[in-house]
mmCIF file of C-alpha atoms and ligand atoms in Angstrom:
data_model
loop_
_atom_site.group_PDB
_atom_site.id
_atom_site.type_symbol
_atom_site.label_atom_id
_atom_site.label_comp_id
_atom_site.label_asym_id
_atom_site.label_seq_id
_atom_site.Cartn_x
_atom_site.Cartn_y
_atom_site.Cartn_z
ATOM 1 C CA UNK A 1 114.050 102.194 -57.032
ATOM 2 C CA UNK A 2 114.422 105.738 -58.400
ATOM 3 C CA UNK A 3 117.757 107.344 -57.653
ATOM 4 C CA UNK A 4 118.123 110.853 -56.265
ATOM 5 C CA UNK A 5 121.295 112.822 -56.929
ATOM 6 C CA UNK A 6 122.074 114.690 -53.731
ATOM 7 C CA UNK A 7 124.526 117.358 -54.897
ATOM 8 C CA UNK A 8 122.853 120.679 -55.465
ATOM 9 C CA UNK A 9 122.562 121.975 -59.018
ATOM 10 C CA UNK A 10 122.633 125.724 -59.484
ATOM 11 C CA UNK A 11 120.960 128.369 -61.599
ATOM 12 C CA UNK A 12 122.229 131.848 -62.493
ATOM 13 C CA UNK A 13 120.175 133.275 -59.634
ATOM 14 C CA UNK A 14 121.996 131.115 -57.067
ATOM 15 C CA UNK A 15 125.462 132.646 -57.536
ATOM 16 C CA UNK A 16 127.447 135.861 -57.897
ATOM 17 C CA UNK A 17 131.017 136.450 -59.057
ATOM 18 C CA UNK A 18 133.593 136.943 -56.329
ATOM 19 C CA UNK A 19 135.567 140.107 -57.250
ATOM 20 C CA UNK A 20 139.327 139.735 -57.670
ATOM 21 C CA UNK A 21 142.307 142.034 -57.570
ATOM 22 C CA UNK A 22 142.953 143.400 -61.026
ATOM 23 C CA UNK A 23 145.426 145.536 -62.885
ATOM 24 C CA UNK A 24 142.858 146.637 -65.477
ATOM 25 C CA UNK A 25 142.262 150.369 -65.436
ATOM 26 C CA UNK A 26 139.072 150.589 -67.441
ATOM 27 C CA UNK A 27 136.409 148.365 -68.877
ATOM 28 C CA UNK A 28 137.257 149.770 -72.310
ATOM 29 C CA UNK A 29 140.461 147.685 -72.137
ATOM 30 C CA UNK A 30 138.474 144.433 -72.131
ATOM 31 C CA UNK A 31 138.510 142.424 -75.348
ATOM 32 C CA UNK A 32 135.255 140.491 -75.863
ATOM 33 C CA UNK A 33 136.265 138.927 -79.171
ATOM 34 C CA UNK A 34 137.002 135.230 -79.261
ATOM 35 C CA UNK A 35 138.513 133.000 -81.887
ATOM 36 C CA UNK A 36 137.661 129.312 -82.039
ATOM 37 C CA UNK A 37 138.674 126.525 -84.379
ATOM 38 C CA UNK A 38 136.011 123.852 -84.447
ATOM 39 C CA UNK A 39 136.756 120.203 -83.826
ATOM 40 C CA UNK A 40 134.959 118.600 -86.748
ATOM 41 C CA UNK A 41 134.518 121.283 -89.396
ATOM 42 C CA UNK A 42 138.087 122.630 -88.834
ATOM 43 C CA UNK A 43 136.648 126.074 -89.574
ATOM 44 C CA UNK A 44 137.575 129.164 -87.584
ATOM 45 C CA UNK A 45 135.208 131.608 -85.915
ATOM 46 C CA UNK A 46 136.058 135.088 -84.762
ATOM 47 C CA UNK A 47 133.598 137.456 -83.056
ATOM 48 C CA UNK A 48 131.777 138.285 -79.843
ATOM 49 C CA UNK A 49 130.139 134.946 -79.060
ATOM 50 C CA UNK A 50 126.646 136.140 -78.161
ATOM 51 C CA UNK A 51 123.849 134.918 -80.418
ATOM 52 C CA UNK A 52 120.188 135.636 -81.125
ATOM 53 C CA UNK A 53 118.092 132.482 -80.768
ATOM 54 C CA UNK A 54 116.576 130.760 -83.783
ATOM 55 C CA UNK A 55 113.075 131.696 -82.610
ATOM 56 C CA UNK A 56 110.958 133.228 -85.364
ATOM 57 C CA UNK A 57 110.566 136.534 -83.501
ATOM 58 C CA UNK A 58 114.286 137.157 -82.793
ATOM 59 C CA UNK A 59 116.267 134.999 -85.229
ATOM 60 C CA UNK A 60 115.413 137.373 -88.084
ATOM 61 C CA UNK A 61 117.399 138.801 -91.000
ATOM 62 C CA UNK A 62 116.816 142.306 -89.598
ATOM 63 C CA UNK A 63 118.395 141.201 -86.311
ATOM 64 C CA UNK A 64 121.351 139.673 -88.167
ATOM 65 C CA UNK A 65 122.069 142.946 -89.982
ATOM 66 C CA UNK A 66 122.489 144.838 -86.696
ATOM 67 C CA UNK A 67 124.081 142.070 -84.624
ATOM 68 C CA UNK A 68 126.700 141.300 -87.273
ATOM 69 C CA UNK A 69 127.689 144.966 -87.361
ATOM 70 C CA UNK A 70 128.683 144.531 -83.704
ATOM 71 C CA UNK A 71 130.354 141.172 -84.404
ATOM 72 C CA UNK A 72 127.537 139.228 -82.723
ATOM 73 C CA UNK A 73 125.913 136.128 -84.212
ATOM 74 C CA UNK A 74 122.355 135.317 -85.312
ATOM 75 C CA UNK A 75 120.931 131.835 -85.673
ATOM 76 C CA UNK A 76 118.319 132.459 -88.338
ATOM 77 C CA UNK A 77 115.013 130.673 -87.743
ATOM 78 C CA UNK A 78 113.983 127.849 -90.046
ATOM 79 C CA UNK A 79 110.797 129.378 -91.441
ATOM 80 C CA UNK A 80 112.299 131.675 -94.101
ATOM 81 C CA UNK A 81 111.886 130.484 -97.675
ATOM 82 C CA UNK A 82 114.771 129.886 -100.057
ATOM 83 C CA UNK A 83 113.738 133.019 -101.961
ATOM 84 C CA UNK A 84 113.912 135.133 -98.797
ATOM 85 C CA UNK A 85 117.344 133.704 -98.035
ATOM 86 C CA UNK A 86 118.600 134.490 -101.539
ATOM 87 C CA UNK A 87 117.404 138.071 -101.247
ATOM 88 C CA UNK A 88 119.067 138.485 -97.853
ATOM 89 C CA UNK A 89 122.332 137.008 -99.123
ATOM 90 C CA UNK A 90 122.341 139.297 -102.158
ATOM 91 C CA UNK A 91 121.661 142.425 -100.087
ATOM 92 C CA UNK A 92 123.834 141.628 -97.061
ATOM 93 C CA UNK A 93 126.699 139.351 -98.054
ATOM 94 C CA UNK A 94 128.764 140.840 -95.202
ATOM 95 C CA UNK A 95 126.375 139.275 -92.643
ATOM 96 C CA UNK A 96 126.756 135.708 -93.818
ATOM 97 C CA UNK A 97 129.811 134.883 -91.742
ATOM 98 C CA UNK A 98 127.821 135.762 -88.607
ATOM 99 C CA UNK A 99 124.702 133.674 -89.223
ATOM 100 C CA UNK A 100 123.626 130.047 -89.115
ATOM 101 C CA UNK A 101 120.778 128.406 -91.016
ATOM 102 C CA UNK A 102 118.508 126.211 -88.854
ATOM 103 C CA UNK A 103 116.754 122.930 -89.330
ATOM 104 C CA UNK A 104 114.768 120.468 -87.267
ATOM 105 C CA UNK A 105 115.340 116.749 -87.771
ATOM 106 C CA UNK A 106 112.460 116.234 -90.223
ATOM 107 C CA UNK A 107 112.978 115.356 -93.889
ATOM 108 C CA UNK A 108 111.268 118.468 -95.270
ATOM 109 C CA UNK A 109 113.282 120.742 -92.988
ATOM 110 C CA UNK A 110 116.535 119.121 -94.035
ATOM 111 C CA UNK A 111 115.735 119.327 -97.744
ATOM 112 C CA UNK A 112 115.052 123.022 -97.376
ATOM 113 C CA UNK A 113 118.301 123.494 -95.447
ATOM 114 C CA UNK A 114 120.229 121.677 -98.184
ATOM 115 C CA UNK A 115 118.730 123.871 -100.877
ATOM 116 C CA UNK A 116 119.669 127.010 -98.901
ATOM 117 C CA UNK A 117 123.258 125.807 -98.400
ATOM 118 C CA UNK A 118 123.598 124.926 -102.087
ATOM 119 C CA UNK A 119 122.253 128.298 -103.207
ATOM 120 C CA UNK A 120 124.371 130.296 -100.728
ATOM 121 C CA UNK A 121 127.828 128.753 -100.303
ATOM 122 C CA UNK A 122 128.923 131.571 -97.968
ATOM 123 C CA UNK A 123 126.772 130.160 -95.148
ATOM 124 C CA UNK A 124 129.229 128.287 -92.957
ATOM 125 C CA UNK A 125 127.057 127.388 -89.951
ATOM 126 C CA UNK A 126 124.153 124.967 -89.525
ATOM 127 C CA UNK A 127 121.995 124.747 -86.408
ATOM 128 C CA UNK A 128 120.224 121.424 -85.878
ATOM 129 C CA UNK A 129 117.660 122.117 -83.225
ATOM 130 C CA UNK A 130 115.219 119.763 -81.564
ATOM 131 C CA UNK A 131 113.433 120.126 -78.235
ATOM 132 C CA UNK A 132 114.894 116.834 -76.995
ATOM 133 C CA UNK A 133 118.427 116.070 -78.179
ATOM 134 C CA UNK A 134 118.468 112.707 -76.405
ATOM 135 C CA UNK A 135 116.871 110.583 -79.111
ATOM 136 C CA UNK A 136 118.883 108.049 -81.098
ATOM 137 C CA UNK A 137 117.146 109.335 -84.191
ATOM 138 C CA UNK A 138 118.681 112.759 -83.589
ATOM 139 C CA UNK A 139 122.187 111.319 -83.201
ATOM 140 C CA UNK A 140 121.744 109.488 -86.542
ATOM 141 C CA UNK A 141 120.487 112.706 -88.082
ATOM 142 C CA UNK A 142 123.600 114.605 -86.905
ATOM 143 C CA UNK A 143 125.802 111.869 -88.415
ATOM 144 C CA UNK A 144 123.976 112.136 -91.741
ATOM 145 C CA UNK A 145 124.265 115.905 -91.842
ATOM 146 C CA UNK A 146 127.990 115.672 -91.040
ATOM 147 C CA UNK A 147 128.446 113.212 -93.906
ATOM 148 C CA UNK A 148 126.580 115.491 -96.300
ATOM 149 C CA UNK A 149 128.224 118.710 -95.067
ATOM 150 C CA UNK A 150 131.827 117.899 -94.108
ATOM 151 C CA UNK A 151 132.997 121.519 -94.005
ATOM 152 C CA UNK A 152 130.096 123.235 -92.298
ATOM 153 C CA UNK A 153 130.220 124.023 -88.596
ATOM 154 C CA UNK A 154 127.330 122.167 -86.999
ATOM 155 C CA UNK A 155 125.514 123.284 -83.860
ATOM 156 C CA UNK A 156 123.260 120.629 -82.349
ATOM 157 C CA UNK A 157 120.987 120.310 -79.324
ATOM 158 C CA UNK A 158 119.426 120.680 -76.914
ATOM 159 C CA UNK A 159 120.908 118.567 -74.145
ATOM 160 C CA UNK A 160 122.021 119.217 -70.552
ATOM 161 C CA UNK A 161 124.358 116.389 -69.554
ATOM 162 C CA UNK A 162 127.971 115.593 -70.345
ATOM 163 C CA UNK A 163 127.501 112.129 -71.812
ATOM 164 C CA UNK A 164 125.080 113.411 -74.429
ATOM 165 C CA UNK A 165 127.338 116.355 -75.252
ATOM 166 C CA UNK A 166 130.102 113.840 -75.963
ATOM 167 C CA UNK A 167 127.841 111.634 -78.043
ATOM 168 C CA UNK A 168 126.733 114.517 -80.265
ATOM 169 C CA UNK A 169 130.304 115.759 -80.721
ATOM 170 C CA UNK A 170 131.450 112.263 -81.666
ATOM 171 C CA UNK A 171 128.494 112.091 -84.083
ATOM 172 C CA UNK A 172 129.938 115.090 -85.896
ATOM 173 C CA UNK A 173 128.590 118.226 -84.191
ATOM 174 C CA UNK A 174 131.007 121.045 -83.367
ATOM 175 C CA UNK A 175 129.000 123.163 -80.939
ATOM 176 C CA UNK A 176 126.421 121.710 -78.568
ATOM 177 C CA UNK A 177 123.366 123.700 -77.494
ATOM 178 C CA UNK A 178 122.858 123.300 -73.774
ATOM 179 C CA UNK A 179 119.566 124.030 -72.016
ATOM 180 C CA UNK A 180 116.370 122.149 -71.284
ATOM 181 C CA UNK A 181 113.711 124.175 -69.591
ATOM 182 C CA UNK A 182 115.413 127.454 -68.624
ATOM 183 C CA UNK A 183 113.876 129.579 -71.402
ATOM 184 C CA UNK A 184 111.792 132.669 -70.640
ATOM 185 C CA UNK A 185 108.784 131.347 -72.587
ATOM 186 C CA UNK A 186 109.438 127.662 -72.021
ATOM 187 C CA UNK A 187 106.971 125.551 -70.037
ATOM 188 C CA UNK A 188 108.798 122.221 -70.331
ATOM 189 C CA UNK A 189 109.601 122.039 -66.630
ATOM 190 C CA UNK A 190 105.994 122.519 -65.548
ATOM 191 C CA UNK A 191 104.546 120.351 -68.329
ATOM 192 C CA UNK A 192 107.002 117.468 -67.992
ATOM 193 C CA UNK A 193 108.992 117.880 -64.791
ATOM 194 C CA UNK A 194 112.185 117.534 -66.867
ATOM 195 C CA UNK A 195 115.088 119.990 -66.765
ATOM 196 C CA UNK A 196 118.471 120.911 -65.310
ATOM 197 C CA UNK A 197 119.476 124.159 -63.580
ATOM 198 C CA UNK A 198 121.284 126.101 -66.270
ATOM 199 C CA UNK A 199 124.484 127.181 -64.479
ATOM 200 C CA UNK A 200 125.309 123.594 -63.465
ATOM 201 C CA UNK A 201 124.339 122.295 -66.906
ATOM 202 C CA UNK A 202 126.794 124.737 -68.473
ATOM 203 C CA UNK A 203 129.622 123.943 -66.031
ATOM 204 C CA UNK A 204 129.250 120.192 -66.580
ATOM 205 C CA UNK A 205 128.622 120.273 -70.330
ATOM 206 C CA UNK A 206 131.462 122.717 -71.002
ATOM 207 C CA UNK A 207 133.833 120.371 -69.193
ATOM 208 C CA UNK A 208 132.738 117.409 -71.320
ATOM 209 C CA UNK A 209 132.834 119.372 -74.580
ATOM 210 C CA UNK A 210 136.199 120.977 -73.940
ATOM 211 C CA UNK A 211 137.689 117.578 -73.097
ATOM 212 C CA UNK A 212 136.942 116.593 -76.704
ATOM 213 C CA UNK A 213 137.913 120.004 -78.136
ATOM 214 C CA UNK A 214 134.244 120.736 -78.757
ATOM 215 C CA UNK A 215 132.304 123.877 -77.844
ATOM 216 C CA UNK A 216 128.984 124.706 -76.206
ATOM 217 C CA UNK A 217 126.256 127.313 -76.344
ATOM 218 C CA UNK A 218 124.442 128.203 -73.136
ATOM 219 C CA UNK A 219 120.894 128.440 -74.497
ATOM 220 C CA UNK A 220 118.154 130.068 -72.445
ATOM 221 C CA UNK A 221 117.606 131.441 -68.988
ATOM 222 C CA UNK A 222 119.467 134.768 -69.234
ATOM 223 C CA UNK A 223 117.322 137.610 -67.935
ATOM 224 C CA UNK A 224 119.946 140.345 -67.553
ATOM 225 C CA UNK A 225 123.532 141.113 -68.645
ATOM 226 C CA UNK A 226 124.825 139.619 -65.376
ATOM 227 C CA UNK A 227 123.363 136.242 -66.358
ATOM 228 C CA UNK A 228 125.178 136.395 -69.716
ATOM 229 C CA UNK A 229 128.425 136.990 -67.833
ATOM 230 C CA UNK A 230 127.660 134.084 -65.470
ATOM 231 C CA UNK A 231 127.092 131.748 -68.437
ATOM 232 C CA UNK A 232 130.527 132.690 -69.834
ATOM 233 C CA UNK A 233 132.042 132.428 -66.359
ATOM 234 C CA UNK A 234 130.609 128.914 -66.093
ATOM 235 C CA UNK A 235 132.462 127.936 -69.266
ATOM 236 C CA UNK A 236 130.051 128.605 -72.127
ATOM 237 C CA UNK A 237 131.784 129.400 -75.418
ATOM 238 C CA UNK A 238 128.652 131.066 -76.808
ATOM 239 C CA UNK A 239 125.556 132.447 -75.077
ATOM 240 C CA UNK A 240 122.205 132.367 -76.876
ATOM 241 C CA UNK A 241 119.444 134.841 -76.039
ATOM 242 C CA UNK A 242 115.738 134.849 -76.841
ATOM 243 C CA UNK A 243 113.819 136.980 -74.346
ATOM 244 C CA UNK A 244 116.571 139.577 -73.905
ATOM 245 C CA UNK A 245 116.495 140.284 -77.645
ATOM 246 C CA UNK A 246 112.656 140.291 -77.817
ATOM 247 C CA UNK A 247 110.518 143.419 -78.232
ATOM 248 C CA UNK A 248 112.871 145.338 -80.553
ATOM 249 C CA UNK A 249 112.440 146.943 -83.969
ATOM 250 C CA UNK A 250 114.464 144.092 -85.479
ATOM 251 C CA UNK A 251 112.052 141.435 -84.161
ATOM 252 C CA UNK A 252 109.247 139.987 -86.255
ATOM 253 C CA UNK A 253 105.699 141.054 -85.433
ATOM 254 C CA UNK A 254 103.803 144.310 -85.180
ATOM 255 C CA UNK A 255 104.030 146.901 -82.437
ATOM 256 C CA UNK A 256 100.669 146.727 -80.640
ATOM 257 C CA UNK A 257 99.187 149.569 -78.586
ATOM 258 C CA UNK A 258 97.527 148.273 -75.433
ATOM 259 C CA UNK A 259 96.248 150.493 -72.615
ATOM 260 C CA UNK A 260 98.486 153.291 -73.877
ATOM 261 C CA UNK A 261 101.598 151.062 -73.848
ATOM 262 C CA UNK A 262 103.484 149.721 -76.832
ATOM 263 C CA UNK A 263 104.143 145.992 -76.807
ATOM 264 C CA UNK A 264 105.335 143.195 -79.094
ATOM 265 C CA UNK A 265 104.400 139.530 -78.883
ATOM 266 C CA UNK A 266 107.067 136.968 -78.020
ATOM 267 C CA UNK A 267 106.357 133.256 -77.874
ATOM 268 C CA UNK A 268 108.004 129.866 -77.516
ATOM 269 C CA UNK A 269 108.584 127.889 -80.695
ATOM 270 C CA UNK A 270 106.376 125.108 -79.384
ATOM 271 C CA UNK A 271 103.691 127.421 -78.007
ATOM 272 C CA UNK A 272 100.114 127.411 -79.330
ATOM 273 C CA UNK A 273 100.922 130.638 -81.172
ATOM 274 C CA UNK A 274 103.872 129.135 -83.080
ATOM 275 C CA UNK A 275 102.147 125.839 -83.785
ATOM 276 C CA UNK A 276 99.022 127.526 -85.119
ATOM 277 C CA UNK A 277 101.207 129.678 -87.343
ATOM 278 C CA UNK A 278 103.299 126.873 -88.841
ATOM 279 C CA UNK A 279 101.533 123.537 -88.474
ATOM 280 C CA UNK A 280 97.898 124.543 -88.072
ATOM 281 C CA UNK A 281 97.653 123.856 -84.324
ATOM 282 C CA UNK A 282 99.005 121.712 -81.523
ATOM 283 C CA UNK A 283 98.928 118.019 -82.455
ATOM 284 C CA UNK A 284 96.594 116.022 -80.257
ATOM 285 C CA UNK A 285 99.266 113.731 -78.824
ATOM 286 C CA UNK A 286 101.412 116.527 -77.460
ATOM 287 C CA UNK A 287 101.046 119.502 -75.152
ATOM 288 C CA UNK A 288 102.349 122.906 -76.055
ATOM 289 C CA UNK A 289 105.614 123.504 -74.200
ATOM 290 C CA UNK A 290 105.871 127.218 -74.695
ATOM 291 C CA UNK A 291 103.911 130.306 -73.844
ATOM 292 C CA UNK A 292 103.101 133.651 -75.392
ATOM 293 C CA UNK A 293 103.952 136.885 -73.629
ATOM 294 C CA UNK A 294 103.572 140.593 -74.292
ATOM 295 C CA UNK A 295 106.964 142.296 -74.140
ATOM 296 C CA UNK A 296 107.225 146.075 -73.698
ATOM 297 C CA UNK A 297 108.441 147.622 -76.959
ATOM 298 C CA UNK A 298 112.170 148.345 -76.550
ATOM 299 C CA UNK A 299 113.094 150.240 -79.740
ATOM 300 C CA UNK A 300 116.372 149.588 -81.529
ATOM 301 C CA UNK A 301 118.323 146.498 -80.433
ATOM 302 C CA UNK A 302 121.531 148.599 -80.565
ATOM 303 C CA UNK A 303 120.749 149.910 -77.063
ATOM 304 C CA UNK A 304 120.316 146.416 -75.673
ATOM 305 C CA UNK A 305 123.556 145.257 -77.318
ATOM 306 C CA UNK A 306 125.428 148.149 -75.709
ATOM 307 C CA UNK A 307 123.904 147.290 -72.338
ATOM 308 C CA UNK A 308 124.891 143.622 -72.561
ATOM 309 C CA UNK A 309 128.432 144.268 -73.817
ATOM 310 C CA UNK A 310 128.950 147.041 -71.237
ATOM 311 C CA UNK A 311 127.866 144.704 -68.436
ATOM 312 C CA UNK A 312 130.098 141.918 -69.680
ATOM 313 C CA UNK A 313 133.147 144.196 -69.935
ATOM 314 C CA UNK A 314 132.476 145.372 -66.419
ATOM 315 C CA UNK A 315 132.262 141.788 -65.098
ATOM 316 C CA UNK A 316 135.644 141.127 -66.688
ATOM 317 C CA UNK A 317 137.198 144.140 -64.948
ATOM 318 C CA UNK A 318 135.773 143.054 -61.562
ATOM 319 C CA UNK A 319 137.469 139.662 -61.833
ATOM 320 C CA UNK A 320 140.608 140.903 -63.592
ATOM 321 C CA UNK A 321 140.028 139.315 -66.994
ATOM 322 C CA UNK A 322 141.558 141.410 -69.778
ATOM 323 C CA UNK A 323 139.828 139.201 -72.346
ATOM 324 C CA UNK A 324 136.536 137.305 -72.400
ATOM 325 C CA UNK A 325 138.689 134.248 -72.990
ATOM 326 C CA UNK A 326 140.090 134.593 -69.462
ATOM 327 C CA UNK A 327 136.732 135.054 -67.727
ATOM 328 C CA UNK A 328 135.994 131.439 -66.831
ATOM 329 C CA UNK A 329 139.563 130.894 -65.599
ATOM 330 C CA UNK A 330 139.207 133.921 -63.327
ATOM 331 C CA UNK A 331 135.727 132.941 -62.120
ATOM 332 C CA UNK A 332 134.939 131.954 -58.570
ATOM 333 C CA UNK A 333 131.195 131.806 -57.951
ATOM 334 C CA UNK A 334 129.836 132.305 -54.483
ATOM 335 C CA UNK A 335 126.475 130.827 -53.583
ATOM 336 C CA UNK A 336 123.958 133.406 -52.468
ATOM 337 C CA UNK A 337 120.438 133.502 -51.137
ATOM 338 C CA UNK A 338 119.648 136.919 -52.579
ATOM 339 C CA UNK A 339 120.672 138.570 -55.846
ATOM 340 C CA UNK A 340 119.791 142.191 -55.243
ATOM 341 C CA UNK A 341 118.100 144.620 -52.977
ATOM 342 C CA UNK A 342 114.367 144.394 -53.673
ATOM 343 C CA UNK A 343 113.214 147.441 -51.754
ATOM 344 C CA UNK A 344 112.105 149.363 -54.865
ATOM 345 C CA UNK A 345 111.006 146.449 -57.028
HETATM 346 P P1 5GP B 401 115.459 132.788 -73.304
HETATM 347 O O1 5GP B 401 116.698 133.477 -73.739
HETATM 348 O O2 5GP B 401 114.222 133.467 -73.809
HETATM 349 O O3 5GP B 401 115.415 132.541 -71.819
HETATM 350 O O4 5GP B 401 115.512 131.312 -73.944
HETATM 351 C C1 5GP B 401 115.558 131.122 -75.328
HETATM 352 C C2 5GP B 401 115.557 129.636 -75.620
HETATM 353 O O5 5GP B 401 114.346 129.008 -75.152
HETATM 354 C C3 5GP B 401 115.561 129.272 -77.085
HETATM 355 O O6 5GP B 401 116.805 129.477 -77.688
HETATM 356 C C4 5GP B 401 115.115 127.825 -77.055
HETATM 357 O O7 5GP B 401 116.158 126.937 -76.743
HETATM 358 C C5 5GP B 401 114.127 127.813 -75.900
HETATM 359 N N1 5GP B 401 112.738 127.813 -76.397
HETATM 360 C C6 5GP B 401 112.194 128.603 -77.339
HETATM 361 N N2 5GP B 401 110.887 128.318 -77.518
HETATM 362 C C7 5GP B 401 110.597 127.303 -76.687
HETATM 363 C C8 5GP B 401 109.413 126.544 -76.424
HETATM 364 O O8 5GP B 401 108.331 126.776 -76.967
HETATM 365 N N3 5GP B 401 109.524 125.557 -75.512
HETATM 366 C C9 5GP B 401 110.691 125.293 -74.873
HETATM 367 N N4 5GP B 401 110.717 124.286 -74.018
HETATM 368 N N5 5GP B 401 111.835 125.996 -75.079
HETATM 369 C C10 5GP B 401 111.776 126.981 -75.975
#
């Protein structure tokens, strides 16, 4: 008989932060920088732990140049060639400590990743990304990469439950990507019925990871700066953004004029658009699990960064956290039935 778990799982939209008495005078006093030492690589990270997703529209070199200037991180998508990587590394060596190189679990992907890491020793982070992090094959793959790259910090995912977070950490990963189905251009939940509300996934996975001295990334589902704050409040060490970074100058793709409005295309990495671009179409045995949307052109990503960091600092002052590090300890979420007044929306 199928089992039904009765306790309610929550999304960002289901909660708000309860404000707390605070001695902070101004949001400018809030320190958003964090320092982590990773469990398996033993390497140290220092920065503002917000990252651009490894989607080919937002995980670009152009994005990395701007994000790293603000101490943010970019997971570079896996479709750049070795030559493009070499050029980027030569022109922007200062960015390399704030980027990861990505790979799927296929042989060709991994060979390309290895050649990039050999050519550019300053890259310290690897992101091993598959749609479904639950397969035994993926766990074996993580073990192999750990054996080949003992000193690199390995991100791996995606999963949404504590036991799989633990398994991937024990297999050698340092930072686990958490999120199945919350993404802005993801259709996994409607195509498969599989998923986990993101706030609860983060709370539960962070607990499992931290118990082993591992770390997690909350990946997907943030639609506004408040959601980024909620992900950190729930215990995420890093928060990864796709849609919120889409539509900017630093994103891949042309600005298109449509009915007098400027737009840019943004699409899921397993959408028809992405699969046509990279593998010549959607394979017959699988359905596309991503969609393509037109995003209003938003100009320079600097403005969006300021908006996100300003919101996050303000959250910290409302709950009395002088540092981002203290936010989850100072977090009490209240369940709500409404997020904001909709009268003008
Ligand atoms: P967003 O910040 O846009 O809500 O979510 C970004 C995340 O959505 C990505 O980092 C990735 O984990 C996920 N994602 C990207 N493309 C696809 C896709 O085509 N299908 C699914 N299921 N998830 C995707």
